[in-house]
Short mmCIF file of N, CA and C in Angstrom, two decimals:
data_model
loop_
_atom_site.label_atom_id
_atom_site.label_comp_id
_atom_site.label_asym_id
_atom_site.label_seq_id
_atom_site.Cartn_x
_atom_site.Cartn_y
_atom_site.Cartn_z
N UNK Z 1 -33.59 -21.59 0.83
CA UNK Z 1 -33.77 -21.97 2.22
C UNK Z 1 -33.90 -23.49 2.27
N UNK Z 2 -33.27 -24.09 3.25
CA UNK Z 2 -33.28 -25.54 3.41
C UNK Z 2 -34.48 -25.94 4.26
N UNK Z 3 -35.17 -26.99 3.84
CA UNK Z 3 -36.31 -27.50 4.60
C UNK Z 3 -35.85 -27.95 5.99
N UNK Z 4 -36.74 -27.80 6.96
CA UNK Z 4 -36.38 -28.13 8.34
C UNK Z 4 -36.12 -29.62 8.54
N UNK Z 5 -36.62 -30.49 7.65
CA UNK Z 5 -36.41 -31.92 7.82
C UNK Z 5 -35.11 -32.41 7.17
N UNK Z 6 -34.35 -31.50 6.57
CA UNK Z 6 -33.07 -31.85 5.95
C UNK Z 6 -31.97 -31.62 6.98
N UNK Z 7 -31.15 -32.63 7.26
CA UNK Z 7 -30.15 -32.49 8.33
C UNK Z 7 -28.91 -31.69 7.89
N UNK Z 8 -29.03 -30.36 7.86
CA UNK Z 8 -27.91 -29.49 7.54
C UNK Z 8 -27.31 -29.00 8.86
N UNK Z 9 -26.03 -29.24 9.04
CA UNK Z 9 -25.36 -28.85 10.28
C UNK Z 9 -24.96 -27.39 10.28
N UNK Z 10 -24.49 -26.91 9.12
CA UNK Z 10 -24.08 -25.51 9.04
C UNK Z 10 -24.11 -25.03 7.60
N UNK Z 11 -24.11 -23.72 7.46
CA UNK Z 11 -24.15 -23.10 6.15
C UNK Z 11 -23.10 -21.99 6.13
N UNK Z 12 -22.36 -21.90 5.01
CA UNK Z 12 -21.32 -20.89 4.86
C UNK Z 12 -21.37 -20.39 3.42
N UNK Z 13 -21.40 -19.07 3.25
CA UNK Z 13 -21.31 -18.45 1.93
C UNK Z 13 -20.14 -17.48 1.99
N UNK Z 14 -19.30 -17.51 0.94
CA UNK Z 14 -18.13 -16.63 0.95
C UNK Z 14 -17.91 -16.04 -0.44
N UNK Z 15 -17.33 -14.86 -0.44
CA UNK Z 15 -16.99 -14.18 -1.69
C UNK Z 15 -15.61 -13.56 -1.53
N UNK Z 16 -14.93 -13.39 -2.65
CA UNK Z 16 -13.65 -12.70 -2.65
C UNK Z 16 -13.84 -11.27 -3.12
N UNK Z 17 -13.08 -10.35 -2.56
CA UNK Z 17 -13.09 -8.97 -3.00
C UNK Z 17 -11.67 -8.44 -2.98
N UNK Z 18 -11.38 -7.56 -3.95
CA UNK Z 18 -10.10 -6.88 -4.02
C UNK Z 18 -10.37 -5.38 -3.98
N UNK Z 19 -9.42 -4.62 -3.48
CA UNK Z 19 -9.57 -3.18 -3.32
C UNK Z 19 -8.78 -2.47 -4.41
N UNK Z 20 -9.43 -1.53 -5.07
CA UNK Z 20 -8.82 -0.77 -6.14
C UNK Z 20 -7.53 -0.10 -5.65
N UNK Z 21 -6.49 -0.18 -6.48
CA UNK Z 21 -5.23 0.48 -6.15
C UNK Z 21 -4.18 -0.42 -5.53
N UNK Z 22 -4.56 -1.65 -5.20
CA UNK Z 22 -3.62 -2.62 -4.65
C UNK Z 22 -3.48 -3.77 -5.66
N UNK Z 23 -2.30 -4.36 -5.73
CA UNK Z 23 -2.09 -5.48 -6.64
C UNK Z 23 -2.92 -6.69 -6.26
N UNK Z 24 -3.30 -7.47 -7.28
CA UNK Z 24 -3.98 -8.73 -7.00
C UNK Z 24 -2.98 -9.73 -6.42
N UNK Z 25 -3.47 -10.73 -5.76
CA UNK Z 25 -2.63 -11.63 -4.96
C UNK Z 25 -1.35 -12.15 -5.62
N UNK Z 26 -1.39 -12.62 -6.86
CA UNK Z 26 -0.13 -13.14 -7.42
C UNK Z 26 0.96 -12.08 -7.58
N UNK Z 27 0.56 -10.82 -7.72
CA UNK Z 27 1.54 -9.77 -7.96
C UNK Z 27 1.61 -8.70 -6.89
N UNK Z 28 0.85 -8.85 -5.82
CA UNK Z 28 0.85 -7.83 -4.77
C UNK Z 28 2.22 -7.77 -4.10
N UNK Z 29 2.68 -6.56 -3.82
CA UNK Z 29 3.97 -6.41 -3.14
C UNK Z 29 3.78 -6.52 -1.64
N UNK Z 30 4.86 -6.71 -0.94
CA UNK Z 30 4.82 -6.79 0.52
C UNK Z 30 4.24 -5.50 1.10
N UNK Z 31 4.65 -4.35 0.54
CA UNK Z 31 4.17 -3.07 1.03
C UNK Z 31 2.67 -2.90 0.77
N UNK Z 32 2.22 -3.34 -0.41
CA UNK Z 32 0.79 -3.26 -0.71
C UNK Z 32 -0.02 -4.17 0.22
N UNK Z 33 0.48 -5.36 0.47
CA UNK Z 33 -0.22 -6.29 1.36
C UNK Z 33 -0.35 -5.69 2.75
N UNK Z 34 0.72 -5.08 3.22
CA UNK Z 34 0.67 -4.43 4.53
C UNK Z 34 -0.27 -3.22 4.51
N UNK Z 35 -0.35 -2.55 3.34
CA UNK Z 35 -1.28 -1.43 3.19
C UNK Z 35 -2.73 -1.89 3.24
N UNK Z 36 -3.03 -3.02 2.60
CA UNK Z 36 -4.38 -3.59 2.68
C UNK Z 36 -4.72 -3.89 4.12
N UNK Z 37 -3.80 -4.53 4.83
CA UNK Z 37 -4.08 -4.88 6.23
C UNK Z 37 -4.30 -3.63 7.07
N UNK Z 38 -3.46 -2.61 6.91
CA UNK Z 38 -3.61 -1.38 7.69
C UNK Z 38 -4.96 -0.71 7.41
N UNK Z 39 -5.35 -0.67 6.13
CA UNK Z 39 -6.65 -0.11 5.77
C UNK Z 39 -7.77 -0.91 6.40
N UNK Z 40 -7.68 -2.22 6.35
CA UNK Z 40 -8.76 -3.05 6.87
C UNK Z 40 -8.87 -2.96 8.39
N UNK Z 41 -7.77 -2.80 9.08
CA UNK Z 41 -7.85 -2.61 10.54
C UNK Z 41 -8.72 -1.39 10.85
N UNK Z 42 -8.53 -0.30 10.11
CA UNK Z 42 -9.34 0.91 10.30
C UNK Z 42 -10.78 0.66 9.89
N UNK Z 43 -10.96 0.00 8.74
CA UNK Z 43 -12.31 -0.25 8.23
C UNK Z 43 -13.11 -1.14 9.18
N UNK Z 44 -12.49 -2.17 9.72
CA UNK Z 44 -13.19 -3.08 10.64
C UNK Z 44 -13.63 -2.34 11.91
N UNK Z 45 -12.86 -1.36 12.34
CA UNK Z 45 -13.20 -0.61 13.54
C UNK Z 45 -14.51 0.16 13.38
N UNK Z 46 -14.93 0.40 12.14
CA UNK Z 46 -16.18 1.12 11.88
C UNK Z 46 -17.40 0.23 11.90
N UNK Z 47 -17.23 -1.08 11.87
CA UNK Z 47 -18.38 -1.99 11.82
C UNK Z 47 -19.10 -1.99 13.16
N UNK Z 48 -20.41 -1.91 13.09
CA UNK Z 48 -21.23 -1.78 14.30
C UNK Z 48 -22.29 -2.87 14.35
N UNK Z 49 -22.97 -2.93 15.47
CA UNK Z 49 -24.09 -3.86 15.64
C UNK Z 49 -23.64 -5.30 15.56
N UNK Z 50 -24.39 -6.13 14.83
CA UNK Z 50 -24.08 -7.55 14.77
C UNK Z 50 -22.84 -7.86 13.92
N UNK Z 51 -22.26 -6.85 13.25
CA UNK Z 51 -21.02 -7.04 12.49
C UNK Z 51 -19.79 -6.65 13.30
N UNK Z 52 -19.98 -6.04 14.44
CA UNK Z 52 -18.86 -5.59 15.29
C UNK Z 52 -18.09 -6.78 15.83
N UNK Z 53 -16.75 -6.65 15.84
CA UNK Z 53 -15.94 -7.75 16.33
C UNK Z 53 -14.49 -7.38 16.52
N UNK Z 54 -13.60 -8.33 16.24
CA UNK Z 54 -12.17 -8.19 16.52
C UNK Z 54 -11.35 -8.63 15.33
N UNK Z 55 -10.26 -7.89 15.07
CA UNK Z 55 -9.30 -8.27 14.03
C UNK Z 55 -8.10 -8.93 14.70
N UNK Z 56 -7.65 -10.06 14.14
CA UNK Z 56 -6.51 -10.80 14.65
C UNK Z 56 -5.43 -10.87 13.56
N UNK Z 57 -4.35 -10.09 13.69
CA UNK Z 57 -3.27 -10.20 12.70
C UNK Z 57 -2.52 -11.51 12.89
N UNK Z 58 -2.11 -12.15 11.79
CA UNK Z 58 -1.34 -13.38 11.91
C UNK Z 58 0.05 -13.12 12.50
N UNK Z 59 0.64 -12.01 12.13
CA UNK Z 59 1.97 -11.67 12.65
C UNK Z 59 1.84 -11.40 14.15
N UNK Z 60 2.56 -12.16 14.94
CA UNK Z 60 2.55 -12.00 16.39
C UNK Z 60 1.37 -12.63 17.08
N UNK Z 61 0.55 -13.38 16.36
CA UNK Z 61 -0.63 -14.01 16.97
C UNK Z 61 -0.21 -15.05 18.01
N UNK Z 62 -0.85 -15.01 19.16
CA UNK Z 62 -0.63 -16.00 20.20
C UNK Z 62 -0.97 -17.39 19.66
N UNK Z 63 -0.14 -18.37 19.92
CA UNK Z 63 -0.34 -19.71 19.36
C UNK Z 63 -1.65 -20.34 19.80
N UNK Z 64 -2.08 -20.10 21.03
CA UNK Z 64 -3.35 -20.66 21.50
C UNK Z 64 -4.53 -20.05 20.74
N UNK Z 65 -4.46 -18.75 20.48
CA UNK Z 65 -5.51 -18.08 19.71
C UNK Z 65 -5.52 -18.62 18.29
N UNK Z 66 -4.34 -18.75 17.67
CA UNK Z 66 -4.23 -19.25 16.31
C UNK Z 66 -4.81 -20.65 16.20
N UNK Z 67 -4.44 -21.52 17.12
CA UNK Z 67 -4.90 -22.91 17.07
C UNK Z 67 -6.41 -22.99 17.28
N UNK Z 68 -6.96 -22.18 18.16
CA UNK Z 68 -8.41 -22.16 18.39
C UNK Z 68 -9.14 -21.73 17.12
N UNK Z 69 -8.62 -20.70 16.43
CA UNK Z 69 -9.24 -20.24 15.18
C UNK Z 69 -9.15 -21.30 14.09
N UNK Z 70 -8.04 -22.03 14.03
CA UNK Z 70 -7.89 -23.12 13.06
C UNK Z 70 -8.85 -24.27 13.41
N UNK Z 71 -8.88 -24.65 14.68
CA UNK Z 71 -9.75 -25.75 15.12
C UNK Z 71 -11.23 -25.44 14.87
N UNK Z 72 -11.60 -24.16 14.99
CA UNK Z 72 -12.98 -23.75 14.75
C UNK Z 72 -13.28 -23.57 13.26
N UNK Z 73 -12.29 -23.86 12.41
CA UNK Z 73 -12.42 -23.74 10.95
C UNK Z 73 -12.67 -22.30 10.51
N UNK Z 74 -12.08 -21.35 11.26
CA UNK Z 74 -12.20 -19.95 10.90
C UNK Z 74 -10.96 -19.43 10.20
N UNK Z 75 -9.81 -19.92 10.57
CA UNK Z 75 -8.55 -19.35 10.11
C UNK Z 75 -7.92 -20.18 8.99
N UNK Z 76 -7.44 -19.49 7.98
CA UNK Z 76 -6.70 -20.14 6.91
C UNK Z 76 -5.27 -20.41 7.39
N UNK Z 77 -4.61 -21.36 6.75
CA UNK Z 77 -3.25 -21.73 7.15
C UNK Z 77 -2.34 -21.72 5.93
N UNK Z 78 -1.06 -21.65 6.19
CA UNK Z 78 -0.05 -21.72 5.14
C UNK Z 78 0.13 -23.16 4.69
N UNK Z 79 0.68 -23.31 3.48
CA UNK Z 79 1.03 -24.65 3.03
C UNK Z 79 0.26 -25.14 1.83
N UNK Z 80 -0.67 -24.35 1.31
CA UNK Z 80 -1.40 -24.75 0.11
C UNK Z 80 -0.45 -24.65 -1.08
N UNK Z 81 -0.15 -25.79 -1.68
CA UNK Z 81 0.84 -25.84 -2.77
C UNK Z 81 0.46 -24.94 -3.94
N UNK Z 82 -0.82 -24.90 -4.29
CA UNK Z 82 -1.25 -24.05 -5.39
C UNK Z 82 -1.00 -22.57 -5.10
N UNK Z 83 -1.28 -22.15 -3.87
CA UNK Z 83 -1.03 -20.75 -3.51
C UNK Z 83 0.46 -20.45 -3.49
N UNK Z 84 1.26 -21.41 -3.04
CA UNK Z 84 2.71 -21.22 -3.02
C UNK Z 84 3.26 -21.06 -4.43
N UNK Z 85 2.86 -21.93 -5.34
CA UNK Z 85 3.34 -21.88 -6.72
C UNK Z 85 2.94 -20.56 -7.39
N UNK Z 86 1.74 -20.06 -7.05
CA UNK Z 86 1.25 -18.81 -7.63
C UNK Z 86 1.87 -17.58 -6.98
N UNK Z 87 2.70 -17.79 -5.95
CA UNK Z 87 3.35 -16.68 -5.28
C UNK Z 87 2.48 -15.96 -4.26
N UNK Z 88 1.36 -16.58 -3.89
CA UNK Z 88 0.42 -15.92 -2.98
C UNK Z 88 0.78 -16.07 -1.51
N UNK Z 89 1.80 -16.86 -1.19
CA UNK Z 89 2.20 -17.01 0.21
C UNK Z 89 3.54 -16.32 0.50
N UNK Z 90 3.96 -15.44 -0.43
CA UNK Z 90 5.19 -14.70 -0.18
C UNK Z 90 5.07 -13.90 1.12
N UNK Z 91 6.17 -13.79 1.82
CA UNK Z 91 6.24 -12.96 3.04
C UNK Z 91 5.28 -13.43 4.14
N UNK Z 92 4.95 -14.71 4.13
CA UNK Z 92 4.03 -15.26 5.14
C UNK Z 92 4.61 -15.05 6.52
N UNK Z 93 3.88 -14.61 7.52
CA UNK Z 93 2.45 -14.29 7.57
C UNK Z 93 2.17 -12.78 7.49
N UNK Z 94 3.15 -11.99 7.15
CA UNK Z 94 2.99 -10.53 7.19
C UNK Z 94 1.81 -10.03 6.37
N UNK Z 95 1.10 -9.06 6.94
CA UNK Z 95 0.00 -8.42 6.24
C UNK Z 95 -1.25 -9.26 6.13
N UNK Z 96 -1.35 -10.31 6.93
CA UNK Z 96 -2.50 -11.21 6.85
C UNK Z 96 -3.18 -11.32 8.21
N UNK Z 97 -4.46 -11.63 8.17
CA UNK Z 97 -5.18 -11.79 9.43
C UNK Z 97 -6.62 -12.17 9.18
N UNK Z 98 -7.38 -12.19 10.27
CA UNK Z 98 -8.80 -12.55 10.22
C UNK Z 98 -9.58 -11.62 11.13
N UNK Z 99 -10.74 -11.23 10.65
CA UNK Z 99 -11.69 -10.47 11.44
C UNK Z 99 -12.92 -11.34 11.62
N UNK Z 100 -13.48 -11.35 12.83
CA UNK Z 100 -14.79 -11.97 12.98
C UNK Z 100 -15.63 -11.18 13.95
N UNK Z 101 -16.94 -11.22 13.70
CA UNK Z 101 -17.84 -10.51 14.61
C UNK Z 101 -17.91 -11.27 15.93
N UNK Z 102 -18.56 -10.65 16.89
CA UNK Z 102 -18.60 -11.25 18.23
C UNK Z 102 -19.31 -12.59 18.24
N UNK Z 103 -20.29 -12.78 17.35
CA UNK Z 103 -21.02 -14.05 17.28
C UNK Z 103 -20.31 -15.10 16.44
N UNK Z 104 -19.22 -14.71 15.79
CA UNK Z 104 -18.46 -15.60 14.90
C UNK Z 104 -19.32 -16.14 13.75
N UNK Z 105 -20.18 -15.27 13.22
CA UNK Z 105 -21.02 -15.62 12.08
C UNK Z 105 -20.67 -14.78 10.86
N UNK Z 106 -19.82 -13.78 11.03
CA UNK Z 106 -19.36 -12.93 9.93
C UNK Z 106 -17.85 -12.80 10.06
N UNK Z 107 -17.14 -13.25 9.02
CA UNK Z 107 -15.68 -13.26 9.06
C UNK Z 107 -15.13 -12.61 7.80
N UNK Z 108 -13.92 -12.09 7.89
CA UNK Z 108 -13.21 -11.62 6.71
C UNK Z 108 -11.75 -12.02 6.85
N UNK Z 109 -11.26 -12.79 5.88
CA UNK Z 109 -9.85 -13.12 5.81
C UNK Z 109 -9.16 -12.00 5.04
N UNK Z 110 -8.05 -11.55 5.55
CA UNK Z 110 -7.29 -10.48 4.90
C UNK Z 110 -6.03 -11.08 4.28
N UNK Z 111 -5.91 -10.92 2.98
CA UNK Z 111 -4.72 -11.32 2.21
C UNK Z 111 -4.42 -12.81 2.27
N UNK Z 112 -5.44 -13.63 2.22
CA UNK Z 112 -5.21 -15.07 2.08
C UNK Z 112 -5.02 -15.33 0.59
N UNK Z 113 -6.06 -15.66 -0.13
CA UNK Z 113 -5.97 -15.83 -1.59
C UNK Z 113 -6.33 -14.51 -2.26
N UNK Z 114 -7.46 -13.96 -1.89
CA UNK Z 114 -7.84 -12.62 -2.33
C UNK Z 114 -7.40 -11.63 -1.26
N UNK Z 115 -7.48 -10.35 -1.59
CA UNK Z 115 -7.22 -9.36 -0.54
C UNK Z 115 -8.22 -9.53 0.59
N UNK Z 116 -9.48 -9.77 0.23
CA UNK Z 116 -10.53 -10.00 1.22
C UNK Z 116 -11.33 -11.22 0.84
N UNK Z 117 -11.56 -12.09 1.78
CA UNK Z 117 -12.50 -13.20 1.62
C UNK Z 117 -13.56 -12.96 2.68
N UNK Z 118 -14.74 -12.54 2.25
CA UNK Z 118 -15.81 -12.17 3.16
C UNK Z 118 -16.74 -13.38 3.30
N UNK Z 119 -17.02 -13.76 4.54
CA UNK Z 119 -17.71 -15.02 4.83
C UNK Z 119 -18.85 -14.79 5.81
N UNK Z 120 -19.99 -15.39 5.52
CA UNK Z 120 -21.11 -15.43 6.46
C UNK Z 120 -21.40 -16.90 6.71
N UNK Z 121 -21.64 -17.24 7.97
CA UNK Z 121 -21.86 -18.64 8.31
C UNK Z 121 -22.66 -18.75 9.60
N UNK Z 122 -23.28 -19.88 9.77
CA UNK Z 122 -23.96 -20.17 11.03
C UNK Z 122 -24.36 -21.63 11.07
N UNK Z 123 -24.68 -22.10 12.26
CA UNK Z 123 -25.16 -23.46 12.44
C UNK Z 123 -26.56 -23.56 11.85
N UNK Z 124 -26.91 -24.74 11.36
CA UNK Z 124 -28.22 -24.96 10.78
C UNK Z 124 -28.25 -24.61 9.30
N UNK Z 125 -29.42 -24.70 8.71
CA UNK Z 125 -29.54 -24.55 7.27
C UNK Z 125 -30.28 -23.32 6.80
N UNK Z 126 -30.29 -22.26 7.58
CA UNK Z 126 -31.01 -21.05 7.18
C UNK Z 126 -30.17 -20.25 6.19
N UNK Z 127 -30.20 -20.66 4.93
CA UNK Z 127 -29.40 -20.03 3.88
C UNK Z 127 -29.78 -18.56 3.71
N UNK Z 128 -31.07 -18.27 3.83
CA UNK Z 128 -31.53 -16.88 3.66
C UNK Z 128 -30.87 -15.97 4.69
N UNK Z 129 -30.84 -16.36 5.95
CA UNK Z 129 -30.22 -15.53 6.99
C UNK Z 129 -28.73 -15.36 6.74
N UNK Z 130 -28.08 -16.43 6.31
CA UNK Z 130 -26.64 -16.37 6.02
C UNK Z 130 -26.39 -15.43 4.85
N UNK Z 131 -27.20 -15.53 3.79
CA UNK Z 131 -27.04 -14.66 2.64
C UNK Z 131 -27.32 -13.20 3.00
N UNK Z 132 -28.38 -12.96 3.76
CA UNK Z 132 -28.71 -11.59 4.16
C UNK Z 132 -27.57 -10.95 4.95
N UNK Z 133 -26.97 -11.72 5.88
CA UNK Z 133 -25.84 -11.22 6.66
C UNK Z 133 -24.65 -10.94 5.75
N UNK Z 134 -24.41 -11.83 4.79
CA UNK Z 134 -23.30 -11.64 3.85
C UNK Z 134 -23.50 -10.34 3.06
N UNK Z 135 -24.70 -10.14 2.51
CA UNK Z 135 -24.97 -8.93 1.72
C UNK Z 135 -24.80 -7.68 2.58
N UNK Z 136 -25.31 -7.73 3.79
CA UNK Z 136 -25.17 -6.60 4.72
C UNK Z 136 -23.69 -6.36 5.04
N UNK Z 137 -22.95 -7.44 5.26
CA UNK Z 137 -21.53 -7.33 5.60
C UNK Z 137 -20.69 -6.79 4.45
N UNK Z 138 -20.95 -7.27 3.23
CA UNK Z 138 -20.22 -6.78 2.06
C UNK Z 138 -20.43 -5.28 1.93
N UNK Z 139 -21.67 -4.85 2.03
CA UNK Z 139 -21.99 -3.42 1.91
C UNK Z 139 -21.30 -2.62 3.01
N UNK Z 140 -21.33 -3.10 4.24
CA UNK Z 140 -20.72 -2.38 5.37
C UNK Z 140 -19.20 -2.30 5.21
N UNK Z 141 -18.58 -3.39 4.79
CA UNK Z 141 -17.12 -3.38 4.59
C UNK Z 141 -16.77 -2.43 3.44
N UNK Z 142 -17.51 -2.50 2.34
CA UNK Z 142 -17.24 -1.64 1.19
C UNK Z 142 -17.38 -0.16 1.58
N UNK Z 143 -18.44 0.18 2.28
CA UNK Z 143 -18.64 1.57 2.71
C UNK Z 143 -17.55 2.02 3.67
N UNK Z 144 -17.11 1.14 4.55
CA UNK Z 144 -16.07 1.48 5.51
C UNK Z 144 -14.72 1.68 4.82
N UNK Z 145 -14.42 0.84 3.82
CA UNK Z 145 -13.18 1.01 3.05
C UNK Z 145 -13.21 2.36 2.34
N UNK Z 146 -14.35 2.70 1.74
CA UNK Z 146 -14.49 4.00 1.06
C UNK Z 146 -14.30 5.15 2.04
N UNK Z 147 -14.90 5.02 3.22
CA UNK Z 147 -14.80 6.07 4.24
C UNK Z 147 -13.35 6.28 4.67
N UNK Z 148 -12.63 5.20 4.85
CA UNK Z 148 -11.26 5.29 5.35
C UNK Z 148 -10.23 5.66 4.29
N UNK Z 149 -10.51 5.34 3.02
CA UNK Z 149 -9.46 5.51 2.00
C UNK Z 149 -9.91 6.20 0.72
N UNK Z 150 -11.21 6.28 0.51
CA UNK Z 150 -11.72 6.77 -0.77
C UNK Z 150 -11.66 5.72 -1.86
N UNK Z 151 -11.17 4.53 -1.55
CA UNK Z 151 -11.05 3.45 -2.52
C UNK Z 151 -12.32 2.59 -2.51
N UNK Z 152 -12.52 1.87 -3.61
CA UNK Z 152 -13.68 0.98 -3.72
C UNK Z 152 -13.18 -0.42 -4.04
N UNK Z 153 -14.10 -1.38 -4.01
CA UNK Z 153 -13.76 -2.71 -4.48
C UNK Z 153 -13.47 -2.64 -5.98
N UNK Z 154 -12.59 -3.49 -6.46
CA UNK Z 154 -12.27 -3.55 -7.90
C UNK Z 154 -13.48 -4.09 -8.65
N UNK Z 155 -13.98 -3.29 -9.56
CA UNK Z 155 -15.13 -3.66 -10.36
C UNK Z 155 -14.84 -3.36 -11.82
N UNK Z 156 -15.27 -4.22 -12.68
CA UNK Z 156 -15.19 -4.01 -14.12
C UNK Z 156 -16.62 -4.10 -14.64
N UNK Z 157 -17.26 -2.95 -14.75
CA UNK Z 157 -18.69 -2.86 -15.05
C UNK Z 157 -19.45 -3.57 -13.95
N UNK Z 158 -20.05 -4.72 -14.20
CA UNK Z 158 -20.81 -5.40 -13.16
C UNK Z 158 -20.07 -6.62 -12.63
N UNK Z 159 -18.79 -6.76 -12.94
CA UNK Z 159 -18.02 -7.94 -12.54
C UNK Z 159 -17.02 -7.57 -11.46
N UNK Z 160 -16.95 -8.36 -10.42
CA UNK Z 160 -15.96 -8.17 -9.37
C UNK Z 160 -14.65 -8.79 -9.84
N UNK Z 161 -13.55 -8.06 -9.65
CA UNK Z 161 -12.24 -8.59 -10.02
C UNK Z 161 -11.63 -9.25 -8.79
N UNK Z 162 -11.34 -10.54 -8.92
CA UNK Z 162 -10.92 -11.32 -7.77
C UNK Z 162 -10.24 -12.59 -8.25
N UNK Z 163 -9.44 -13.22 -7.39
CA UNK Z 163 -8.90 -14.52 -7.74
C UNK Z 163 -9.93 -15.62 -7.50
N UNK Z 164 -10.95 -15.32 -6.70
CA UNK Z 164 -12.08 -16.23 -6.49
C UNK Z 164 -13.27 -15.58 -7.19
N UNK Z 165 -13.53 -15.98 -8.39
CA UNK Z 165 -14.49 -15.26 -9.23
C UNK Z 165 -15.95 -15.57 -8.91
N UNK Z 166 -16.24 -16.61 -8.19
CA UNK Z 166 -17.62 -16.97 -7.94
C UNK Z 166 -17.88 -17.05 -6.44
N UNK Z 167 -19.14 -16.71 -6.03
CA UNK Z 167 -19.49 -16.93 -4.63
C UNK Z 167 -19.57 -18.43 -4.37
N UNK Z 168 -19.31 -18.81 -3.16
CA UNK Z 168 -19.35 -20.23 -2.80
C UNK Z 168 -20.33 -20.44 -1.66
N UNK Z 169 -21.21 -21.40 -1.82
CA UNK Z 169 -22.15 -21.80 -0.79
C UNK Z 169 -21.79 -23.20 -0.35
N UNK Z 170 -21.64 -23.38 0.95
CA UNK Z 170 -21.29 -24.70 1.47
C UNK Z 170 -22.33 -25.08 2.51
N UNK Z 171 -23.00 -26.21 2.30
CA UNK Z 171 -23.92 -26.76 3.29
C UNK Z 171 -23.32 -28.07 3.79
N UNK Z 172 -23.18 -28.17 5.08
CA UNK Z 172 -22.59 -29.37 5.66
C UNK Z 172 -23.60 -30.06 6.54
#
């Protein structure tokens, strides 16, 4: 937790998750990517309470909506050279999108670098609240994916399999 006298404008914690049975980003097929997105649309519909929100597919997204999400630093964009070289931007923008709760404090990117990039964020420096929301959100998304498909997040014993192997905490 950040002391109240420290000028932190916002806090964001994010983790990557992959779903068992789908290829990892460098080798995922177009059909698998679209399958991840279809599954996640159903899974997001199950989220309730403070995690409830809206899914925005990149394909067919209204330009004003897209630009607002980019300007608010919520939406990922194409053009990262490293992702292009690794083959992670194939078939752009198909099978990709963003979910955010109504308060815009819980987000999930679908098929950006990982199959899922789960993010908790808010203004100010309350790291504990951001982390608690993230943990709650990861659990809710995982349970919803299981409910909709019987699949789980890719795990190897106690390790999450992902292209983003570590959680990231950003204080601005």
